[in-house]
Coordinates of C-alpha atoms in Angstrom, one line a residue:
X1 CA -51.0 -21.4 12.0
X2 CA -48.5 -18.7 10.4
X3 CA -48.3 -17.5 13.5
X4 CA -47.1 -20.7 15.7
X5 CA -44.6 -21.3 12.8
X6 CA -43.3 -18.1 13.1
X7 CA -42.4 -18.5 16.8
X8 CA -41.5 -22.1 16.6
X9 CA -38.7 -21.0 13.7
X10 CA -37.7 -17.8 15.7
X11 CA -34.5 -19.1 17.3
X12 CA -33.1 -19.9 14.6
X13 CA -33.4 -17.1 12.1
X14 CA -30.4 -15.3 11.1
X15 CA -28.5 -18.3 9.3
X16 CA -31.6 -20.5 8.9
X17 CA -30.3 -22.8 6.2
X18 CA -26.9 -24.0 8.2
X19 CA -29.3 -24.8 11.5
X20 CA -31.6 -26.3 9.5
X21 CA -28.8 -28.6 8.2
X22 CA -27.3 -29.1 11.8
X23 CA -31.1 -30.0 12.8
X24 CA -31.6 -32.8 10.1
X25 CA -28.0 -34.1 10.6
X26 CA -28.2 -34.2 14.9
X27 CA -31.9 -35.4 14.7
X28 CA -32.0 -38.2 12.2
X29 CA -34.2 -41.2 13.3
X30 CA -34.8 -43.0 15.6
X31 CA -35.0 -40.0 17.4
X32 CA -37.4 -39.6 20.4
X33 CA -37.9 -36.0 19.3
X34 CA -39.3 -36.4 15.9
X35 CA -41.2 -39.4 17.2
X36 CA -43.2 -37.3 19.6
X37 CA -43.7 -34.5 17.0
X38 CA -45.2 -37.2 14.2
X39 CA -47.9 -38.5 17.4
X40 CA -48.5 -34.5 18.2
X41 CA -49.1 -33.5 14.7
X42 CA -51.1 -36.3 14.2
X43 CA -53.7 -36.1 17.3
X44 CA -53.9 -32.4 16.3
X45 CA -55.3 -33.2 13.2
X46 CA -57.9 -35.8 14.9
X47 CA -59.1 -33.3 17.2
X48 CA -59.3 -31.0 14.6
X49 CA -61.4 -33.3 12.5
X50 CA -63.6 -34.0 15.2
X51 CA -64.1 -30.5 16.0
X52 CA -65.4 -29.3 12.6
X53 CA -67.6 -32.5 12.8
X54 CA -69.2 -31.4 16.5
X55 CA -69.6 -27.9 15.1
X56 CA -72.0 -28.7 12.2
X57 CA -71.6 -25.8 9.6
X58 CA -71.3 -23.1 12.1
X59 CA -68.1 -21.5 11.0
X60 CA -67.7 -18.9 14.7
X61 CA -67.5 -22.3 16.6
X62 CA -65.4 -24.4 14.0
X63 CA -62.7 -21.2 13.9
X64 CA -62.7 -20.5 18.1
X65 CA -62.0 -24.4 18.5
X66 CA -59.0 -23.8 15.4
X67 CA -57.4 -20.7 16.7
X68 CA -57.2 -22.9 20.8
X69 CA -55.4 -26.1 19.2
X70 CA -53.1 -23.9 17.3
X71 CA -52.3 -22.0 20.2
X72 CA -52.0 -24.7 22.3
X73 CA -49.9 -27.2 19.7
X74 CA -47.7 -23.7 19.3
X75 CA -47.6 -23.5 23.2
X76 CA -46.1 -27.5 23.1
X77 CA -44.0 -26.9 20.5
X78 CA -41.9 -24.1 21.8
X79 CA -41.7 -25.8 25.3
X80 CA -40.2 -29.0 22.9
X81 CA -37.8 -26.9 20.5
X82 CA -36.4 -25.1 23.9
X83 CA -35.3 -28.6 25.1
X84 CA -34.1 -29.6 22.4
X85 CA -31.8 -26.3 21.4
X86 CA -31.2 -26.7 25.4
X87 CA -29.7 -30.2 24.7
X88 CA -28.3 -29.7 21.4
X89 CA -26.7 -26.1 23.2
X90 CA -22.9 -28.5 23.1
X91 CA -23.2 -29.7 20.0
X92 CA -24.2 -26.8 18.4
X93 CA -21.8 -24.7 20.1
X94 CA -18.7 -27.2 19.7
X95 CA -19.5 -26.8 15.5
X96 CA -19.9 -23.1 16.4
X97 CA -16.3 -23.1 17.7
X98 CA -15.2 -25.5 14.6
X99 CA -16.1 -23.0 12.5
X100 CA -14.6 -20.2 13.8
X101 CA -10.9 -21.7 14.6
X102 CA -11.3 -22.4 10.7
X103 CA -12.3 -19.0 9.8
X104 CA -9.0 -17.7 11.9
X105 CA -6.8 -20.3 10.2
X106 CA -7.8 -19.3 6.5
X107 CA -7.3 -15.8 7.2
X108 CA -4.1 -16.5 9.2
X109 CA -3.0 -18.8 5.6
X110 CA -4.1 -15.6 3.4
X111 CA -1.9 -13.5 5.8
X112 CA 1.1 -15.2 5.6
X113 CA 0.3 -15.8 1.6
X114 CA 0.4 -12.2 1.2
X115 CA 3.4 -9.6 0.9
X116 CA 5.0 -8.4 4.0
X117 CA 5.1 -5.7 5.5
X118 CA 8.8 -4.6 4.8
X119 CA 7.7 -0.9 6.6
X120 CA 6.7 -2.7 9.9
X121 CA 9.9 -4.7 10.7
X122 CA 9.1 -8.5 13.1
X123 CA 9.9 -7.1 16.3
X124 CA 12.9 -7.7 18.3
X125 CA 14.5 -7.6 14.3
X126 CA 14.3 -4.2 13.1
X127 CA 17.2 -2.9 14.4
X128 CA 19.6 -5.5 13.0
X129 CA 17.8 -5.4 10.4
X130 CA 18.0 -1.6 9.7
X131 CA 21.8 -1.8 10.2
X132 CA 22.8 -4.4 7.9
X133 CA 20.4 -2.6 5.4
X134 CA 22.4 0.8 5.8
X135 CA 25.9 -0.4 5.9
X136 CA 25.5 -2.6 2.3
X137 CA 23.6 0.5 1.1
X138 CA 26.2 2.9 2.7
X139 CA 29.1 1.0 1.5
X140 CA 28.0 0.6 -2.5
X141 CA 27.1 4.4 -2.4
X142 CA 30.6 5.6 -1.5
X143 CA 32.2 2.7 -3.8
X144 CA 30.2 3.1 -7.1
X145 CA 30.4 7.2 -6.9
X146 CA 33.9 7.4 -5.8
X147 CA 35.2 8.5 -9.6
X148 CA 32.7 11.4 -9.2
X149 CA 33.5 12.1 -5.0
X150 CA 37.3 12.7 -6.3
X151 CA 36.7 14.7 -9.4
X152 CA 34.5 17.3 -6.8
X153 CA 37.0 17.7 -4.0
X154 CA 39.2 18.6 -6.8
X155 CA 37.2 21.0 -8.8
X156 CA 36.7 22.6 -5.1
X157 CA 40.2 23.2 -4.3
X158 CA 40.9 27.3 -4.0
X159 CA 43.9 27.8 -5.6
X160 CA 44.5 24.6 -7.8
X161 CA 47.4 23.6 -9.9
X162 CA 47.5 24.6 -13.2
X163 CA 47.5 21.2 -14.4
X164 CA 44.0 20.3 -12.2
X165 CA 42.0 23.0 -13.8
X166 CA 39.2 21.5 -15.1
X167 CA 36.5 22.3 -17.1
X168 CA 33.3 20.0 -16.4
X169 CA 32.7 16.5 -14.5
X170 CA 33.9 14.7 -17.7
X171 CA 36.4 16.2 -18.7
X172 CA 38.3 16.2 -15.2
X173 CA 37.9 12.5 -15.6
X174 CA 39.4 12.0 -18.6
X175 CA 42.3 14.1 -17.6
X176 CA 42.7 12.4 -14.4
X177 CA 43.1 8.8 -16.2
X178 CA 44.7 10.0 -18.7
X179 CA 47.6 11.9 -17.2
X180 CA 47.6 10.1 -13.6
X181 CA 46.5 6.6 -14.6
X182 CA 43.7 4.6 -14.2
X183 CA 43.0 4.4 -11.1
X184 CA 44.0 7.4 -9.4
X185 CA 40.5 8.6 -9.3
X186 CA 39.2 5.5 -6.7
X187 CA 42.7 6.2 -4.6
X188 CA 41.2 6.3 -1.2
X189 CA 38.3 4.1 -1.8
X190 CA 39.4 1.7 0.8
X191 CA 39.5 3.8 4.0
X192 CA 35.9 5.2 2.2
X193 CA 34.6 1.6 2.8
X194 CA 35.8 0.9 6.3
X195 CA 34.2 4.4 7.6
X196 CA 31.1 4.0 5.4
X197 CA 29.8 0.6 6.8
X198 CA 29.3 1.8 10.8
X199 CA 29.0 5.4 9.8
X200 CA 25.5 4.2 7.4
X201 CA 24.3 1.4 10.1
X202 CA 24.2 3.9 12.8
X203 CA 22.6 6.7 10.3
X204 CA 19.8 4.1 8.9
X205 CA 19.5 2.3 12.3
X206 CA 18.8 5.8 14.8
X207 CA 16.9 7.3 11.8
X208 CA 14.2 4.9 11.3
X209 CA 14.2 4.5 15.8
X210 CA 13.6 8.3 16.2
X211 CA 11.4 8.7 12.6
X212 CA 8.7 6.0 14.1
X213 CA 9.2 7.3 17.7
X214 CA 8.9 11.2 17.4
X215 CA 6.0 10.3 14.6
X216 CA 3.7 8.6 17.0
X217 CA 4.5 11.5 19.4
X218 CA 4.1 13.9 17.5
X219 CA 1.6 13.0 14.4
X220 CA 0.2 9.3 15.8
X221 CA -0.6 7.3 12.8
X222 CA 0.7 9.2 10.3
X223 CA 3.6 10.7 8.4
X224 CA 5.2 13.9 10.3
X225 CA 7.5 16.3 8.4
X226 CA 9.1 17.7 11.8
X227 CA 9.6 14.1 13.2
X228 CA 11.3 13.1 9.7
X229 CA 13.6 16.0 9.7
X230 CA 14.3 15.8 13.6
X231 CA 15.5 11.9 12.9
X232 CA 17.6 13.3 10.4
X233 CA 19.3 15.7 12.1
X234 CA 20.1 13.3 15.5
X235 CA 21.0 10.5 12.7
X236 CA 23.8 12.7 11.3
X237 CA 25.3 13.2 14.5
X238 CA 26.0 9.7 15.0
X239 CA 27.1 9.3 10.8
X240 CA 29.4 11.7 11.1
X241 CA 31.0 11.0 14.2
X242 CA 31.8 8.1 12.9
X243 CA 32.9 8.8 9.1
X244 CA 35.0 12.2 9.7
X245 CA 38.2 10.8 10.3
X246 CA 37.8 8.4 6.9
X247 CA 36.6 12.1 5.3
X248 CA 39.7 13.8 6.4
X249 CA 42.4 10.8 5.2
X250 CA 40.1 10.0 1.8
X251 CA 39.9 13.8 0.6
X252 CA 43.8 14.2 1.1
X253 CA 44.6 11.4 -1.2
X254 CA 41.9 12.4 -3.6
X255 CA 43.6 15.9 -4.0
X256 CA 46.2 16.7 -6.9
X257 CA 50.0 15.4 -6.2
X258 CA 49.0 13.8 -2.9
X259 CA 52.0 13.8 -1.2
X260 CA 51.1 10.2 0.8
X261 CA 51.8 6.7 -0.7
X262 CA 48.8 5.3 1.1
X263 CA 46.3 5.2 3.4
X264 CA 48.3 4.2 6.2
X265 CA 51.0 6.4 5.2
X266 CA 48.3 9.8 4.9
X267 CA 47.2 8.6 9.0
X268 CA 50.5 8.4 10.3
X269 CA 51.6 11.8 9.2
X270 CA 48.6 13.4 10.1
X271 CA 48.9 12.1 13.4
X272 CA 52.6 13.1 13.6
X273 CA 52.3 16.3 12.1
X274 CA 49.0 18.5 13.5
X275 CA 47.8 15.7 16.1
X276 CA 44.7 13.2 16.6
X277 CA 42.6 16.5 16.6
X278 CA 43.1 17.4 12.8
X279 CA 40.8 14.2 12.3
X280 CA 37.7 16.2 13.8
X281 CA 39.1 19.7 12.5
X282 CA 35.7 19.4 10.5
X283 CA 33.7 18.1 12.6
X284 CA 31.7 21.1 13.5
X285 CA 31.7 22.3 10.0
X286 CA 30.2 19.1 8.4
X287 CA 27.5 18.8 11.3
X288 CA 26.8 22.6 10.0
X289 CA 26.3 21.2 6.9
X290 CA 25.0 17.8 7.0
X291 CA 22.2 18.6 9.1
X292 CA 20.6 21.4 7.1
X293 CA 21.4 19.1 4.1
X294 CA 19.5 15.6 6.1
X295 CA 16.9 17.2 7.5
X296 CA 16.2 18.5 3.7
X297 CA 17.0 15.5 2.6
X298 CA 14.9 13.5 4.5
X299 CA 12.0 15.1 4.6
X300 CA 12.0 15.9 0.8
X301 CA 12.7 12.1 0.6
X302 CA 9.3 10.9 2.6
X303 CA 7.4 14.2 1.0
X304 CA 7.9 12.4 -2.7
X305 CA 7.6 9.1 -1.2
X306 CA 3.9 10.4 -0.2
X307 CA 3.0 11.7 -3.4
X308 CA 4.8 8.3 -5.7
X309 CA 4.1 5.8 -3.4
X310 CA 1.5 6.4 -0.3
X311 CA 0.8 3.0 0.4
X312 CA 4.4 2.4 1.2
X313 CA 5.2 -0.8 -0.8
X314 CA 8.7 -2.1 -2.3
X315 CA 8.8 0.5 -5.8
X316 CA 12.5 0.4 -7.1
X317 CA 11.6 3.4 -9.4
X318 CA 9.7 5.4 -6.5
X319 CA 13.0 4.9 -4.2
X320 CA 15.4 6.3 -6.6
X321 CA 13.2 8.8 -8.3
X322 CA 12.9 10.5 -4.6
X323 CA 16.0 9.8 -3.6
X324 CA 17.9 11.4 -6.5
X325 CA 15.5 14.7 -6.4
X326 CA 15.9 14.7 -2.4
X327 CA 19.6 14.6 -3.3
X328 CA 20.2 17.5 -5.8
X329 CA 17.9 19.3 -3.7
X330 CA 20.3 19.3 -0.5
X331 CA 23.0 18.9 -2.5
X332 CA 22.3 22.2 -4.2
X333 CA 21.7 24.3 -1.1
X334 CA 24.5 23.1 1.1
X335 CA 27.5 23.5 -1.5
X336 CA 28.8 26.7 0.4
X337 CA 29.2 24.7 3.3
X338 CA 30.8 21.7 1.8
X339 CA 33.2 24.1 0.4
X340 CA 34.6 25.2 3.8
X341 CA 34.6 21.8 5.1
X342 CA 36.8 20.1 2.2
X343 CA 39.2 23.3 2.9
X344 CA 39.8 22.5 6.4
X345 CA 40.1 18.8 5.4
X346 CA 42.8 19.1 2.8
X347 CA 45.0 22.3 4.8
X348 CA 45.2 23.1 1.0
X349 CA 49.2 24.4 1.1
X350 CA 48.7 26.5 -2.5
X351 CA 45.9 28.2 -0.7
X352 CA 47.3 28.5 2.4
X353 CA 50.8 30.0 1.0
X354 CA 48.3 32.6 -1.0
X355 CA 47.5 34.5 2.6
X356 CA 49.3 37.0 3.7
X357 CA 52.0 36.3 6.1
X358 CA 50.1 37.6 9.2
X359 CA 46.6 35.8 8.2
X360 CA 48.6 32.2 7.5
X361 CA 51.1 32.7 10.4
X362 CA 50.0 29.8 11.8
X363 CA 50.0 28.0 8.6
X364 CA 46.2 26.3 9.8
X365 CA 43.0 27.3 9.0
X366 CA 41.1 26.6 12.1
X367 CA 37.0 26.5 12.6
X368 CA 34.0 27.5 10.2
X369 CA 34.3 30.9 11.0
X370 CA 37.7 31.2 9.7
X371 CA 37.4 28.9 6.9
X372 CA 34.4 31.1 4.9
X373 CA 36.5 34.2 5.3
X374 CA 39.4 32.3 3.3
X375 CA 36.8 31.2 1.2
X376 CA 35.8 34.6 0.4
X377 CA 38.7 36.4 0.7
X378 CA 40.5 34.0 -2.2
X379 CA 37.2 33.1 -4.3
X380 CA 34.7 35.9 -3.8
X381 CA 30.9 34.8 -3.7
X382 CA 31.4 32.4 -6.3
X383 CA 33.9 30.5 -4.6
X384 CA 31.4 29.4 -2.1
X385 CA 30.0 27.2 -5.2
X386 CA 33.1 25.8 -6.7
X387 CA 32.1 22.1 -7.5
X388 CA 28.8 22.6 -7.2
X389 CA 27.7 21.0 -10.7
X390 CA 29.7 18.0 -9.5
X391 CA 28.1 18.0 -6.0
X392 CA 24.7 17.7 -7.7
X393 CA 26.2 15.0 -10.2
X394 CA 27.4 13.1 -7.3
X395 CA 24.4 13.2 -5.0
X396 CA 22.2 12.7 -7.3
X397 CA 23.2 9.0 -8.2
X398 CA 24.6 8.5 -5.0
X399 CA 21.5 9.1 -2.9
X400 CA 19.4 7.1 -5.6
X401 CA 21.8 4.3 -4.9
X402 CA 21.9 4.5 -1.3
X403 CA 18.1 4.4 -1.0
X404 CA 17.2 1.7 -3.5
X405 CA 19.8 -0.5 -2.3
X406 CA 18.6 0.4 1.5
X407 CA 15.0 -0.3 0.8
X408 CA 15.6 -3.5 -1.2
X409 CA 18.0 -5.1 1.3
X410 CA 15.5 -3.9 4.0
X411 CA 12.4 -5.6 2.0
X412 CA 14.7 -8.6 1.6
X413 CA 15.7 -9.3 5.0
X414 CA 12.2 -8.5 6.0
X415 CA 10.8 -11.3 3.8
X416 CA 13.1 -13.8 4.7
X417 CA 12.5 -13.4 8.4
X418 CA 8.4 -13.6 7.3
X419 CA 9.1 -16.9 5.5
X420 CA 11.2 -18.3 8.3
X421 CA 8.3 -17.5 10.4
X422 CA 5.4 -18.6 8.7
X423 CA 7.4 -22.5 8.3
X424 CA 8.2 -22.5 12.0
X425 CA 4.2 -21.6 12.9
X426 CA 3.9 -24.3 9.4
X427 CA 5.7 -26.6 11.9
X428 CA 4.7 -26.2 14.7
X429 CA 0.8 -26.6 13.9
X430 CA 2.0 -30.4 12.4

């Protein structure tokens, strides 16, 4: 008998006490099933009975009759149970389906109850999204360090006035506000703001394009240092195409007794006076900077990111503790460089009058090339690192600033566009 039950139960092992539950529920009475179950279980036990009876006490006879009516009543009861799983087969398989569409909508509801993804962007989005990010971040970078910006294209300046010799980050400031006014330090914030905004969407926006590009290229599925610093370094092309001009007019108001009343006024006489082309005279010189500096910056950037925060979620303290060491980092080893290129930015005339006649002839100083040998020739080795404690001061904040305002805005747009989602599907199911 513990055999027939064993076959007659085998289709239906594996989640017995749900089938047996469907069974009861699909097979209540009157059923013609069950009825013909009761009438075979019940002439089983007749013949049975009558059996022991014909075979008298002989226990080889009683137990060869046993085992034929079990395997035969097993025999009649699979043939039944297959018929009646065959019938049931829509039934069962419409709950079956039930179930599972459930099972997809819960985890679909724990899905969109859950954080998003803020790393991996809704497509078609990311690139707006990326943009607007960089430009606000871009924009309050420039604005909230601009004290700091001015005080280090001054303390960088060659031969500087005797009254713009300063001692240390704060006490250039206080002399600056105290002899010049209060806000002659943010003169030439505004063309800073207008540059800043398309300069950072394009640098964010083509960094994080290239980053996930060249990664899956290069590394697929996980963080690459060469595809990190490679983004960088095509991102800074596009930054400072678009921010050198706004450089160029910002640094020659921030210098000591600007000659120009404004912004407008510092454009037109550049323009008048050494051409459209004095606009990009740095060009060269700041890509020769910026991309040693990006690509160190952004690949010491994901490097800490990796160590403070490997599962990549939205940490405030992770952004700015990484982007304020990535910052003095590249800040530190690229002073030399942003030397030359705030001397061929301001045409600095004390500096310029201080060459000999024959070397400032042509009262420019033209390229990289010739801007490091004025450096040297006027400053020696350490004027390739005048300003470079307020470099670090500057960058340190300022890339700090940039990232944790670039991740949040990121994280927030990213969430928004998950919650606008999630009520249209919301909506749409209704």
């Amino acid at each position: 008998m513990f055999v027939a039950g064993k076959e007659a139960t085998k289709p239906y092992q594996g989640n017995a006490k749900p089938r047996r539950r469907t069974l009861r529920r699909l097979c209540t009475p009157p059923s013609p099933y069950a009825s013909w179950f009761l009438m075979e279980a019940d002439g089983f036990v007749r013949r049975r009975r009558m059996t022991a009876e014909t075979a008298g006490n002989d226990p080889g006879v009683a137990g060869a009759s046993a085992g034929a009516e079990v395997r035969w009543l097993g025999g009649r009861f699979l043939g039944v149970s297959e018929s009646i799983v065959g019938s049931l087969t829509p039934r069962i398989g419409g709950e079956t389906e039930l179930q599972t569409v459930e099972l997809i909508r819960s985890a679909q509801e724990q899905s969109d109850n859950s954080e998003p993804d803020y790393e991996g962007l809704p497509q078609g989005a990311s690139t707006s999204t990326h943009m607007l990010a960089g430009a606000v971040a871009g924009i309050m970078e420039h604005c909230l360090m601009f004290p700091i910006d001015c005080v280090k294209t001054r303390m960088q300046s060659l031969q500087p006035d005797p009254a713009a010799r300063y001692r240390n980050v704060m006490d250039a400031l206080r002399r600056i506000v105290a002899t010049e006014g209060v806000w002659r330090p943010m003169r030439g914030l505004n063309v800073t703001a207008i540059g800043a905004g398309p300069a950072h969407a394009l640098y964010f926006a083509s960094y994080e394009k290239l980053k996930k590009t060249l990664s899956d290229a290069i590394h697929p599925g996980a963080n690459s240092h060469l595809a990190n610093g490679t983004a960088g370094c095509v991102a800074t092309l596009l930054h400072d195409a678009a921010m050198n001009p706004s450089e160029v007019v910002k640094q020659r108001m921030q210098m000591y007794n600007s000659p120009y009343r404004g912004v407008l006024d510092c454009i037109r006489a550049v323009w008048q006076k050494e051409g459209a082309a004095a606009f990009y005279r740095s060009y060269t010189t700041q890509l020769t900077m910026n991309v040693p500096f990006q690509a160190l910056h952004f690949m010491t950037y994901e490097y800490l990111q990796e160590l403070l925060n490997p599962h990549r979620h939205y940490n405030p303290s992770s952004h700015m503790l990484s982007g304020a060491l990535a910052g003095a980092l590249a800040a530190a080893a690229t002073t030399p460089l942003d030397v030359c290129k705030t001397l061929l930015n301001t045409q600095e005339s004390l500096a310029l009058s201080s060459l000999s006649p024959k070397q400032g002839a042509h009262r420019q100083i033209t390229g990289l090339a010739h801007a490091f040998r004025t450096v040297y020739r006027l400053g020696g080795l350490r004027g390739y690192f005048k300003g470079a404690q307020a470099r670090v001061i500057y960058q340190m904040p300022s890339t700090a600033i940039s990232w944790s305002v670039y991740e949040f805005f990121k994280y927030g747009i990213t969430k928004h566009q998950h919650e606008k989602r999630r009520a249209q599907q919301m909506e749409a199911e209704t």
